[in-house]
Short mmCIF file of C-alpha atoms in Angstrom, two decimals:
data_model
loop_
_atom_site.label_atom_id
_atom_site.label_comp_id
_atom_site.label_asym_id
_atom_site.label_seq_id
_atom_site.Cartn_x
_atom_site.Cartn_y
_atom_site.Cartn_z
CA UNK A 1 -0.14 -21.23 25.65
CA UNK A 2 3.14 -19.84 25.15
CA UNK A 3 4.26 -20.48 21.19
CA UNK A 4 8.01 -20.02 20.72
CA UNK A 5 8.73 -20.38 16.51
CA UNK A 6 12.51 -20.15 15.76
CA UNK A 7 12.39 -16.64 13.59
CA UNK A 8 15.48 -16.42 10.88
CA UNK A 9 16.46 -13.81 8.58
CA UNK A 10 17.34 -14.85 5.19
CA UNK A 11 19.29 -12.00 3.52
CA UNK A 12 21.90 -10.85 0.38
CA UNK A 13 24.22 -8.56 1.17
CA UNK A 14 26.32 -6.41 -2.17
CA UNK A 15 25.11 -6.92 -5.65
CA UNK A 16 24.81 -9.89 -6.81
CA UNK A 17 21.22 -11.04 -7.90
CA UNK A 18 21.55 -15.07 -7.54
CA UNK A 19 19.29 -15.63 -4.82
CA UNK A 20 18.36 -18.60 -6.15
CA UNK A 21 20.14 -20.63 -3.37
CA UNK A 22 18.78 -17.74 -0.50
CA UNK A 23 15.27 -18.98 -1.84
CA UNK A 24 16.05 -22.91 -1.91
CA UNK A 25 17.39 -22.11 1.68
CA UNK A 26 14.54 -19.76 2.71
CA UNK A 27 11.96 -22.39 1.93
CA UNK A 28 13.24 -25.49 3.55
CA UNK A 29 13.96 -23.99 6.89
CA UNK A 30 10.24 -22.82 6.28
CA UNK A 31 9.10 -26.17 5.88
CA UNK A 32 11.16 -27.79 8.66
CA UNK A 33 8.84 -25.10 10.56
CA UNK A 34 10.51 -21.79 10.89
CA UNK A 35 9.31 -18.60 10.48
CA UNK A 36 11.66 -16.77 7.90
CA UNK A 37 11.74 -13.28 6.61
CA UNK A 38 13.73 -13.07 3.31
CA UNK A 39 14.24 -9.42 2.14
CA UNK A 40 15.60 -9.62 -1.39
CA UNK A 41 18.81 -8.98 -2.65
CA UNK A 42 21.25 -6.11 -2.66
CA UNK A 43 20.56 -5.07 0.68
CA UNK A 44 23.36 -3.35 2.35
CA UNK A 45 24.95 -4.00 5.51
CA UNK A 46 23.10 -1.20 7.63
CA UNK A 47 19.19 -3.07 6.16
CA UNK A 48 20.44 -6.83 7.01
CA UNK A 49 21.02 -5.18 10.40
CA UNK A 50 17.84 -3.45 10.60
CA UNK A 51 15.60 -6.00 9.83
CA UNK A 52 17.45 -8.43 12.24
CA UNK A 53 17.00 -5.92 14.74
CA UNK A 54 12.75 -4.78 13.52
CA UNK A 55 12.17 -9.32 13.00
CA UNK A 56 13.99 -9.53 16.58
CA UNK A 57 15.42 -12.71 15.02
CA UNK A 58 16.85 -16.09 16.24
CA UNK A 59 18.90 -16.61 13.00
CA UNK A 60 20.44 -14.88 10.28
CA UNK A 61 21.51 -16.47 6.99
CA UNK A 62 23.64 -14.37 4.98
CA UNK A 63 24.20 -15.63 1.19
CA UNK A 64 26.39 -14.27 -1.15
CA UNK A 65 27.97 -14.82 -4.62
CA UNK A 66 30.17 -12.46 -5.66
CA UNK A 67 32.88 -12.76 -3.54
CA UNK A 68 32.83 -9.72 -1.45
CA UNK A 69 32.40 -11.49 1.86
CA UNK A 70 35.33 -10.08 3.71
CA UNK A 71 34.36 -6.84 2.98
CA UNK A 72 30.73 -7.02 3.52
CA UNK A 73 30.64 -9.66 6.09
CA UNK A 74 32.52 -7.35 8.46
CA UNK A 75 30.29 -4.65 7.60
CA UNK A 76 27.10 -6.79 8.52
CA UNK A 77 28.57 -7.26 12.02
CA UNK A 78 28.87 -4.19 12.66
CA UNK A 79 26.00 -3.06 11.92
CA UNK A 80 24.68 -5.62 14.22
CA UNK A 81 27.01 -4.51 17.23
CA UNK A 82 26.03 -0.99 16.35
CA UNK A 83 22.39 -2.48 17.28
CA UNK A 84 23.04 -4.23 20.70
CA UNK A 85 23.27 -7.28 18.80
CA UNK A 86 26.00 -9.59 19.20
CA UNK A 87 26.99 -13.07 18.68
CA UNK A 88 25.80 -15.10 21.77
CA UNK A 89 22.64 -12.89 20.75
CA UNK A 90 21.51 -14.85 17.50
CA UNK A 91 23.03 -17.73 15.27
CA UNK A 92 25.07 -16.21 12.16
CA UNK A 93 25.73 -18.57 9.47
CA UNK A 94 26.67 -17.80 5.53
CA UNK A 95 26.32 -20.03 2.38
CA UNK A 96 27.46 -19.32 -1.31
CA UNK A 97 30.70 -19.17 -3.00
CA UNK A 98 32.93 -19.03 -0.01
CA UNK A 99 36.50 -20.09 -0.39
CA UNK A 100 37.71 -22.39 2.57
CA UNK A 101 40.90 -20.17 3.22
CA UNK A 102 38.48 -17.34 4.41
CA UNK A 103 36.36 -19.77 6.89
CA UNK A 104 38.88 -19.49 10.00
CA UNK A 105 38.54 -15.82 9.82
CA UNK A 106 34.74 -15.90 9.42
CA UNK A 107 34.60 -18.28 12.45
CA UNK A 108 36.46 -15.65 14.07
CA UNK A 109 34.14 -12.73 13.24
CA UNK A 110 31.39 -14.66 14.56
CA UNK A 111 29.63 -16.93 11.71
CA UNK A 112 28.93 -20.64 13.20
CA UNK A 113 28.63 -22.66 10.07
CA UNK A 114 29.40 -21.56 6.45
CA UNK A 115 27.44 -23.50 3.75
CA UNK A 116 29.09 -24.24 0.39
CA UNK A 117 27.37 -25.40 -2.66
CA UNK A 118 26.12 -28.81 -2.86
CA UNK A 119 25.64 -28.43 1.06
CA UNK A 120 21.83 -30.59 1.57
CA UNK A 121 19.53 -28.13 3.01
CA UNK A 122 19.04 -31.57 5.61
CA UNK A 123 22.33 -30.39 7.43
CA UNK A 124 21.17 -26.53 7.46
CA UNK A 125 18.38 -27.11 9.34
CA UNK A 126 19.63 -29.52 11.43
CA UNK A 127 22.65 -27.21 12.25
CA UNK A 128 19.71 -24.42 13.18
CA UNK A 129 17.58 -26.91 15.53
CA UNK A 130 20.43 -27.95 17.09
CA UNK A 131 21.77 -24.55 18.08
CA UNK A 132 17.86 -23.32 18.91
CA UNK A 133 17.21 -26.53 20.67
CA UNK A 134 20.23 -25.97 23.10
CA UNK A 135 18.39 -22.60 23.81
CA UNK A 136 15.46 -23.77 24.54
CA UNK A 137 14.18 -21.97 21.39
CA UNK A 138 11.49 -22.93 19.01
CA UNK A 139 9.49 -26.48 19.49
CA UNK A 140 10.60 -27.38 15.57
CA UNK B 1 16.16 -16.87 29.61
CA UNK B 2 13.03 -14.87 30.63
CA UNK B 3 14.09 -10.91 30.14
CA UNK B 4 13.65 -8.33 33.29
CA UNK B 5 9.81 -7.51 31.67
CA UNK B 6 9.59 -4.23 33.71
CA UNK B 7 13.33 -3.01 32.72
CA UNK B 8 12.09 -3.97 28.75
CA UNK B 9 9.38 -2.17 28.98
CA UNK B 10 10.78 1.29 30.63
CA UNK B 11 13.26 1.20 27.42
CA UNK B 12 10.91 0.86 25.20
CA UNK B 13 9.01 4.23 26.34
CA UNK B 14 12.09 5.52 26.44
CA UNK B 15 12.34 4.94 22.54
CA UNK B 16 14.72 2.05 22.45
CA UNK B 17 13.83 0.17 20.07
CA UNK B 18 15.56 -3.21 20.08
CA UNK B 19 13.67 -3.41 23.64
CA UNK B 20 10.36 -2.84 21.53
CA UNK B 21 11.47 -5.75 18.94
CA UNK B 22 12.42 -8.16 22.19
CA UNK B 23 8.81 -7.02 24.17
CA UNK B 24 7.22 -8.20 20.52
CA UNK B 25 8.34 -11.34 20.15
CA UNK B 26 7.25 -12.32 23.80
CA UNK B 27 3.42 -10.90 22.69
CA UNK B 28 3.92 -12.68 19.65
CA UNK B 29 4.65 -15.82 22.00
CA UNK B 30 1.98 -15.39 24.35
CA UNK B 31 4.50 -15.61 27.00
CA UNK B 32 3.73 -14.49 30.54
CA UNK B 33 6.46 -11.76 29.72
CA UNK B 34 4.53 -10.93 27.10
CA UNK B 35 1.23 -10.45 28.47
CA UNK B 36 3.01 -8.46 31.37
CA UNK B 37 4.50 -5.70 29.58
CA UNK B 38 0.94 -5.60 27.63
CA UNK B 39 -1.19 -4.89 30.76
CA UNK B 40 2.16 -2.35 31.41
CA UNK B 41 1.82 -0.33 27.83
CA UNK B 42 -2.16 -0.46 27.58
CA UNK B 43 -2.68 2.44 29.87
CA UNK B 44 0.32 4.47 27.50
CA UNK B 45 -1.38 3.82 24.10
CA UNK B 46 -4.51 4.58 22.10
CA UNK B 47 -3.13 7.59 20.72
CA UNK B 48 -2.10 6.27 17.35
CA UNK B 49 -4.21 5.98 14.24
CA UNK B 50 -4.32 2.58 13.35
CA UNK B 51 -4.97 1.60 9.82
CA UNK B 52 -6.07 -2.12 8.85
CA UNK B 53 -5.37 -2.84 4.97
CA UNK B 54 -6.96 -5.62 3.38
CA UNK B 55 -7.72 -6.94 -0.17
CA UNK B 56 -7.50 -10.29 -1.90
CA UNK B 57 -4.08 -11.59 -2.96
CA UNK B 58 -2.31 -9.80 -5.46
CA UNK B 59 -4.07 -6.92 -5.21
CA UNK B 60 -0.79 -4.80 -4.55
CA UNK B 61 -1.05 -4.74 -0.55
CA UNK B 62 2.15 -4.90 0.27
CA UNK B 63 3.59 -1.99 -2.97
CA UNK B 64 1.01 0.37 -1.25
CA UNK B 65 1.43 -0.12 2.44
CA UNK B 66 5.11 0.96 1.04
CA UNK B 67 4.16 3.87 -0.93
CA UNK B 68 1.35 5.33 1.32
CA UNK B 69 4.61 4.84 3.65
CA UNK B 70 6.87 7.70 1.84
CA UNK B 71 3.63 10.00 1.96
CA UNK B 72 2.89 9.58 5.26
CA UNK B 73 6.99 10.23 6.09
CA UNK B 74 6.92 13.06 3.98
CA UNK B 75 3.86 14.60 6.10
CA UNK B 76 5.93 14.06 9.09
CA UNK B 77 4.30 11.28 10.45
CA UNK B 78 6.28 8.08 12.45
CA UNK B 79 5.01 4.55 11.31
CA UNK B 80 4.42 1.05 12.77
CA UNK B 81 3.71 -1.79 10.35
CA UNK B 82 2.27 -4.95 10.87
CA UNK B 83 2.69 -7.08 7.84
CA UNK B 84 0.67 -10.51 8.01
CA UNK B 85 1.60 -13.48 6.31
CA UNK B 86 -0.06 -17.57 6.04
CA UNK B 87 1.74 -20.15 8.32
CA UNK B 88 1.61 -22.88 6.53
CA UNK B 89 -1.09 -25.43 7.82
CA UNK B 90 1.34 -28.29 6.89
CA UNK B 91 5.08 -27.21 8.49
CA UNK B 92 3.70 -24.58 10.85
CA UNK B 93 6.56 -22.24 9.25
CA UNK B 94 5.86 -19.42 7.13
CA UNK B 95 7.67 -17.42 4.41
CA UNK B 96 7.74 -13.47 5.32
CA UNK B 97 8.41 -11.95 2.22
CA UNK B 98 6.87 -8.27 2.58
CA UNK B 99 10.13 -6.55 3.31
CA UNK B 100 11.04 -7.32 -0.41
CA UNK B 101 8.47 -4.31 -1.24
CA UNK B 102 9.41 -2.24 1.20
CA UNK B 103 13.15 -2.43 1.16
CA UNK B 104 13.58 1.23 0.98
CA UNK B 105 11.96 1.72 4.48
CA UNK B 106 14.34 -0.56 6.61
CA UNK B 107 16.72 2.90 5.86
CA UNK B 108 14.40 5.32 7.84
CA UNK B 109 14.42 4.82 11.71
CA UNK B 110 11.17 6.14 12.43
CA UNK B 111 9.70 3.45 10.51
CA UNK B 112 9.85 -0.03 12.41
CA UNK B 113 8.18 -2.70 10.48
CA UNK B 114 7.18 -5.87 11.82
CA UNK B 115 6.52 -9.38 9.65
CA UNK B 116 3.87 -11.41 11.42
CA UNK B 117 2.81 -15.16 10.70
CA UNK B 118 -0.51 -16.31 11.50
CA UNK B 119 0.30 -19.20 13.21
CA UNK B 120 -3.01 -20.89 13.08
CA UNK B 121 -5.76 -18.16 13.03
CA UNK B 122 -8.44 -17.30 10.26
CA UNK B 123 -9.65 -13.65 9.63
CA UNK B 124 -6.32 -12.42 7.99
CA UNK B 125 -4.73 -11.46 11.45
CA UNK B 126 -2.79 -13.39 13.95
CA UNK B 127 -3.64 -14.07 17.83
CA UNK B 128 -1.05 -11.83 18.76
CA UNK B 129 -1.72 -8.52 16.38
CA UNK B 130 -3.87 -6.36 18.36
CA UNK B 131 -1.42 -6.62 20.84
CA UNK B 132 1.40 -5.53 18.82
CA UNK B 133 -0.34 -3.08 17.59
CA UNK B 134 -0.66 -1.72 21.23
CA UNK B 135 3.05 -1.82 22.12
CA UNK B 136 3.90 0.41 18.54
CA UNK B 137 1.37 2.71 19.42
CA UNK B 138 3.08 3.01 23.21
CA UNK B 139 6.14 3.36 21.55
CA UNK B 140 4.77 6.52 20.19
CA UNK B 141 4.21 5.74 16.81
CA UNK B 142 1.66 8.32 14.96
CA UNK B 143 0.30 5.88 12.22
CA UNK B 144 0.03 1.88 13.08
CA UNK B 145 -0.78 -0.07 9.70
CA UNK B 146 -1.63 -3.65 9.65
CA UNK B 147 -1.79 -5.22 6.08
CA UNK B 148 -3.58 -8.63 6.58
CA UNK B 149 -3.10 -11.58 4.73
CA UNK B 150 -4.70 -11.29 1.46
CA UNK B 151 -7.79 -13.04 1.46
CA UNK B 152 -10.42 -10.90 0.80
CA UNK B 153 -12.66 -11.91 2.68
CA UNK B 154 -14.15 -12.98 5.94
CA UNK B 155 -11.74 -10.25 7.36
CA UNK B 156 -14.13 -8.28 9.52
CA UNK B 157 -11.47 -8.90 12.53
CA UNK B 158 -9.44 -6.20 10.79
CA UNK B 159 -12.36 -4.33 11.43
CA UNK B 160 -12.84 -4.32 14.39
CA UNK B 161 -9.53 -3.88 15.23
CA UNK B 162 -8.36 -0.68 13.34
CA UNK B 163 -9.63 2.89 13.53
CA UNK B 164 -9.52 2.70 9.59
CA UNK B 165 -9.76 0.48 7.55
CA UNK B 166 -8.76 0.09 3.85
CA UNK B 167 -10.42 -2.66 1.22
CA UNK B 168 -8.09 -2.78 -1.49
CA UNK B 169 -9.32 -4.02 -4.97
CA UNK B 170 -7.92 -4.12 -8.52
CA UNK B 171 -9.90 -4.34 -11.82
CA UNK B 172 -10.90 -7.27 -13.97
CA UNK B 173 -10.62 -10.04 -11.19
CA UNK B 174 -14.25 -10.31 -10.01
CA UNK B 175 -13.64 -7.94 -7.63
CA UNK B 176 -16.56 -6.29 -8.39
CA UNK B 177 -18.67 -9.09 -7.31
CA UNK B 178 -16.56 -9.75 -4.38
CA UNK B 179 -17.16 -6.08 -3.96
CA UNK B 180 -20.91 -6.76 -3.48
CA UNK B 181 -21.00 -9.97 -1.45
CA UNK B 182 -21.50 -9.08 1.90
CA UNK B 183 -18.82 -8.37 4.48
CA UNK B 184 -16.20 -6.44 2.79
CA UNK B 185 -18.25 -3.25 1.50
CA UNK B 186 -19.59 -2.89 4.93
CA UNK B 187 -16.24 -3.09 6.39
CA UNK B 188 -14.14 -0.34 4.40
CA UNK B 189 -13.92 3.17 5.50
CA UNK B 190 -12.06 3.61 2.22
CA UNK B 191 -11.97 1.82 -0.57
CA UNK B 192 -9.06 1.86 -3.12
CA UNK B 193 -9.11 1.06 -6.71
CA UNK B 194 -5.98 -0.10 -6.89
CA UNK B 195 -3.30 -0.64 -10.35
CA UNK B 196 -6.07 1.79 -11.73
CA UNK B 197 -3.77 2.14 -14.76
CA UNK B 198 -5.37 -1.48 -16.04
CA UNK B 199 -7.96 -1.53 -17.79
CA UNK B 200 -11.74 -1.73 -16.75
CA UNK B 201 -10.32 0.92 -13.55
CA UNK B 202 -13.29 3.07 -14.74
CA UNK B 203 -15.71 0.31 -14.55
CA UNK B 204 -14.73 -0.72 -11.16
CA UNK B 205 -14.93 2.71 -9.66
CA UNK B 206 -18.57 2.97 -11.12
CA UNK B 207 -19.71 -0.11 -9.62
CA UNK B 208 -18.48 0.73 -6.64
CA UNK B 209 -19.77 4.18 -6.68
CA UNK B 210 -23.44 2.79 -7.32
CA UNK B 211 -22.90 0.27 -4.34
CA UNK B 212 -21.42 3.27 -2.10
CA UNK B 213 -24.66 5.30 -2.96
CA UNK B 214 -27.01 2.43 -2.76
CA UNK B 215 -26.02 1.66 0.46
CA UNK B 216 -26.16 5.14 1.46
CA UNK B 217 -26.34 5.30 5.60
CA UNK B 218 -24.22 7.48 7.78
CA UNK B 219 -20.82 8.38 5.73
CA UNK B 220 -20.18 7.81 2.46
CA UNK B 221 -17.35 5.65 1.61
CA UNK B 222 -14.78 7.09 -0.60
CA UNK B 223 -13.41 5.30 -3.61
CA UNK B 224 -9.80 6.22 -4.31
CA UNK B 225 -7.92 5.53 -7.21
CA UNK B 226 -4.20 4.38 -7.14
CA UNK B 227 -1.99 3.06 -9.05
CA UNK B 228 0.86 2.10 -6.31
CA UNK B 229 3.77 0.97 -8.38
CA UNK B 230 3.59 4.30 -10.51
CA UNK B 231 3.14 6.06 -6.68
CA UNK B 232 -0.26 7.81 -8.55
CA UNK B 233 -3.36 8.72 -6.07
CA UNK B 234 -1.19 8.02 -2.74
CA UNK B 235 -1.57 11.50 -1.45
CA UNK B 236 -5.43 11.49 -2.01
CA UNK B 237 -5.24 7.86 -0.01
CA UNK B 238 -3.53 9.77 2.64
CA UNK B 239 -6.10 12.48 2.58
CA UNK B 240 -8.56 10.33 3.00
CA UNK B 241 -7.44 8.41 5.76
CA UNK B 242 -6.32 11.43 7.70
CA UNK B 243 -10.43 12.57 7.03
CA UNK B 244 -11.58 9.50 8.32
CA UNK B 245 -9.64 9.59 11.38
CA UNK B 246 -10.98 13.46 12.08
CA UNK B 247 -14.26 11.95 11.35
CA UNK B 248 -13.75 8.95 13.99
CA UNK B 249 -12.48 11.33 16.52
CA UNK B 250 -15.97 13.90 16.82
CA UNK B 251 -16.81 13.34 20.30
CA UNK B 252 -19.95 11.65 19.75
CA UNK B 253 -18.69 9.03 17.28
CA UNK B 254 -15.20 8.31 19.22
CA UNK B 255 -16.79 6.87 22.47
CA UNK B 256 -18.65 4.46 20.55
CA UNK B 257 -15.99 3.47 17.96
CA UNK B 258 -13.80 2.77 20.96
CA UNK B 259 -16.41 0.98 23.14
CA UNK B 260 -16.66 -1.36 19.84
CA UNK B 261 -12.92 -1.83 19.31
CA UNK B 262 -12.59 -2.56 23.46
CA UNK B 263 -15.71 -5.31 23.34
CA UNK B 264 -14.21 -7.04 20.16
CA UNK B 265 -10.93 -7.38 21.64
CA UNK B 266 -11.88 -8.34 25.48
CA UNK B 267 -14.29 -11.37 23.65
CA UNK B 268 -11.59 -12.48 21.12
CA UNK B 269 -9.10 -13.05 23.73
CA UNK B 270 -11.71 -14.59 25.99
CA UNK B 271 -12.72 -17.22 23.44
CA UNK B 272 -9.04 -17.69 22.47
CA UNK B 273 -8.12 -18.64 26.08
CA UNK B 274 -11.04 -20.84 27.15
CA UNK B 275 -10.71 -22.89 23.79
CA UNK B 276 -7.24 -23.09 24.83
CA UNK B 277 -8.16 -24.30 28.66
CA UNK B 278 -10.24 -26.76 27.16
CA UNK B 279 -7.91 -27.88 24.38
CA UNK B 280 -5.24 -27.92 27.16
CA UNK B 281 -7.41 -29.74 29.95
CA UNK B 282 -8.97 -32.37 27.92
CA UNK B 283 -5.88 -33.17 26.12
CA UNK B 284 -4.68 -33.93 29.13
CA UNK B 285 -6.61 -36.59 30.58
CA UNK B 286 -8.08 -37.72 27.46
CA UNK B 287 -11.37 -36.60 27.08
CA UNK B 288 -10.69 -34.78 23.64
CA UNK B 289 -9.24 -37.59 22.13
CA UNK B 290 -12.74 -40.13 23.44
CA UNK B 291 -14.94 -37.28 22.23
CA UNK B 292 -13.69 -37.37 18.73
CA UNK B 293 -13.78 -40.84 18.46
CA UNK B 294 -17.57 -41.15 19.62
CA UNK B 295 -18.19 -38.43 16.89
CA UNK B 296 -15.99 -40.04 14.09
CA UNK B 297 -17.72 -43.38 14.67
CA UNK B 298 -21.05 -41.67 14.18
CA UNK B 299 -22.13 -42.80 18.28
CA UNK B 300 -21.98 -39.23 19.04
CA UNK B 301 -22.89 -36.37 17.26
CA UNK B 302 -20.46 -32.77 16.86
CA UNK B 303 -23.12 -30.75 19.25
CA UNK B 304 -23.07 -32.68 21.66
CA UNK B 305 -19.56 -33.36 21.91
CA UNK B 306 -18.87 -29.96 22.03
CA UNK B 307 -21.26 -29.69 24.74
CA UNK B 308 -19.78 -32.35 26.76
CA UNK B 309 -16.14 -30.65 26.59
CA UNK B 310 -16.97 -27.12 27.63
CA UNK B 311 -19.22 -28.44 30.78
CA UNK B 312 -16.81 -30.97 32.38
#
């Protein structure tokens, strides 16, 4: 019986230790089904990458607080091209304090959906089953 | 959406290693991919040492797999790890937290670690782990370790599995009469004392001792000491482990040990796939579902049912 589970990576990129909304996040994609790996915080560009790549992941969350998106962000997706993975490869999406003048250029680098607060963790994972289920991925 | 298996599977043994995470997932899946490149990397692996850890939760499973990690780097040696964790009976999704304790390894390429849910099974593994284990080992990995679920008990699978395996217990939480039920003790090639710096370490490690001696038949268990946040008695774990494997590998002990391993594995994925025929068949026309009515309305008992659904 072949078992397809949507797999997502839950991760913090730079140094800020909130990860209070990673874990809220983390969980309910967990109970809508989904297997997710979260890997702490303050990992660096180069071990969000790695771990994508080790997990072979459908979905990576990236959440961050401290305002160093655009220069981490960037970092992250290289690190993932550096890999052989690219965007039509998995779904990126961030969350945290994200001001809406940087979305267009996120979109642009390749994220699908940024999440600000207040954002119900309802539309996160129906964002993620929609995108999986158009893929054929994951029975959630 | 099905990848070129055979393609996958050359660059993997050529060391690529995003083609190893892909050929994973599809063993993980149970996909006919999957079970392809398996009968494919098979013939190229059994030259790893595999090493099953196990030990209830909180025992520090997941802070030693990590620090035995740096030792076993530092000797040289290339890892695969298998980390295990529960899907939850209720969602079906799981939580795969062990990369929070071994962050510092994601930075070292000839580590590739690997979390694992167990989607359903009992025994602290998942369907799919002996398999993954196989495709590290083809990759060419030296050391293969599998840290199970923490349960603590009931794990024999790990067993059976692993060319080593580690019990992993910490002082003053009944371990010691865990220790003693049956099961466990007989499964651990080494046993580790683990967060020895608490106290009641010593008292552990003398229990133990007297069960190790008492039980006295073929090889001696060793009791190691650790204490794997402070990174104390890793080295004598590795030691240890690397003994056990020179001890598995005398000619006269390695055909059976591997005769063992093969007969577990051939009958666990034999019973896997006929209860999954018969879950599959008799879901289908309805049989299961009339069979468990009969039994739930007392008119038929559980024997008999089960009977009835393995002969039609």
């Amino acid at each position: 019986m072949t078992d397809q589970t949507i797999r997502v990576l839950i991760a913090k990129p730079g140094l800020d230790g909130h990860d209070r909304g990673a874990k809220v996040v983390a969980r309910a994609l967990r109970d809508a089904g989904m297997e997710v790996i979260y890997t702490g915080i303050r990992q660096t560009p180069e071990m969000i990458a790695e771990a994508a790549l080790q997990e072979d992941v459908d979905v990576i969350g990236l959440s961050i607080l401290s305002g160093a998106h655009m220069e981490l962000f960037p970092r992250v997706i290289n690190a993932l091209k550096e890999r052989e993975i690219g965007p039509d490869d998995v779904l990126l999406f961030a969350g945290g304090i994200i001001p809406d003048d940087d979305i267009p250029r996120l979109k642009q680098m390749g994220f699908q959906a940024v999440f600000g607060p207040g954002t119900s963790t309802e539309d996160v994972i129906k964002f993620v089953r929609e995108w999986a289920g158009a893929r054929a991925i994951g029975t959630a | 959406m099905s990848p070129d298996v055979e393609a996958l599977v050359e660059r993997l043994l050529a060391g690529n290693r995003r083609a190893l995470a892909r050929i994973l997932t599809q063993i993980e899946n149970d996909a006919p991919a999957g079970r392809r490149a398996l009968s494919l990397l098979y013939p190229r692996s059994g030259r790893a040492h595999t090493v099953g850890l196990t030990g209830s939760a909180g025992s520090g499973k997941s802070t030693l797999v990590a620090a035995l990690a740096r030792v076993l780097r530092a000797r040289g040696r290339t890892l695969g790890i298998v980390a295990i964790d529960p899907t939850s009976p209720f969602s079906q999704g799981a939580l795969l937290g062990d990369r929070i304790r071994m962050q510092e390894l994601t930075a070292d390429r000839e580590v590739f670690l690997r979390s694992m849910a167990t989607r359903g099974n009992l025994g602290g593994l998942a369907p799919a782990t002996a398999g993954i284990v196989t495709a590290l080992d083809a990759f060419g990995k030296d050391v293969v370790i599998v840290e199970t679920v923490g349960a603590g008990q009931d794990e024999v699978e790990v067993a059976a599995m692993a060319d080593t395996t580690v019990v992993v217990l910490t002082p003053g939480s009944g371990d010691d009469v865990q220790a003693m039920k049956a099961g466990i003790m007989e499964i651990a090639d080494v046993l580790v004392v683990n967060k020895s710096d608490l106290p009641n370490a010593d008292l552990l490690a003398r229990q133990l001792r007297s069960i190790v001696e008492a039980a006295r038949s073929g090889r001696p268990t060793p009791i190691v000491r650790t204490a794997s946040a402070l990174g104390e008695g890793i080295e004598a774990l590795a030691d240890a482990l690397e003994e056990h494997r020179a001890y598995i590998e005398q000619p006269d002990v390695r055909a059976a040990h591997r005769r063992a391993q093969a007969r577990h594995q051939v009958l666990a994925l034999a019973r896997q796939r006929l209860i999954d025929r018969v879950v599959t068949v008799h879901s289908g026309d309805g049989r299961l579902d009339d069979l468990v009515a009969q039994v739930a309305d007392r008119r038929l008992d559980p024997q008999a049912a089960a009977d009835a659904l393995i002969t039609e």
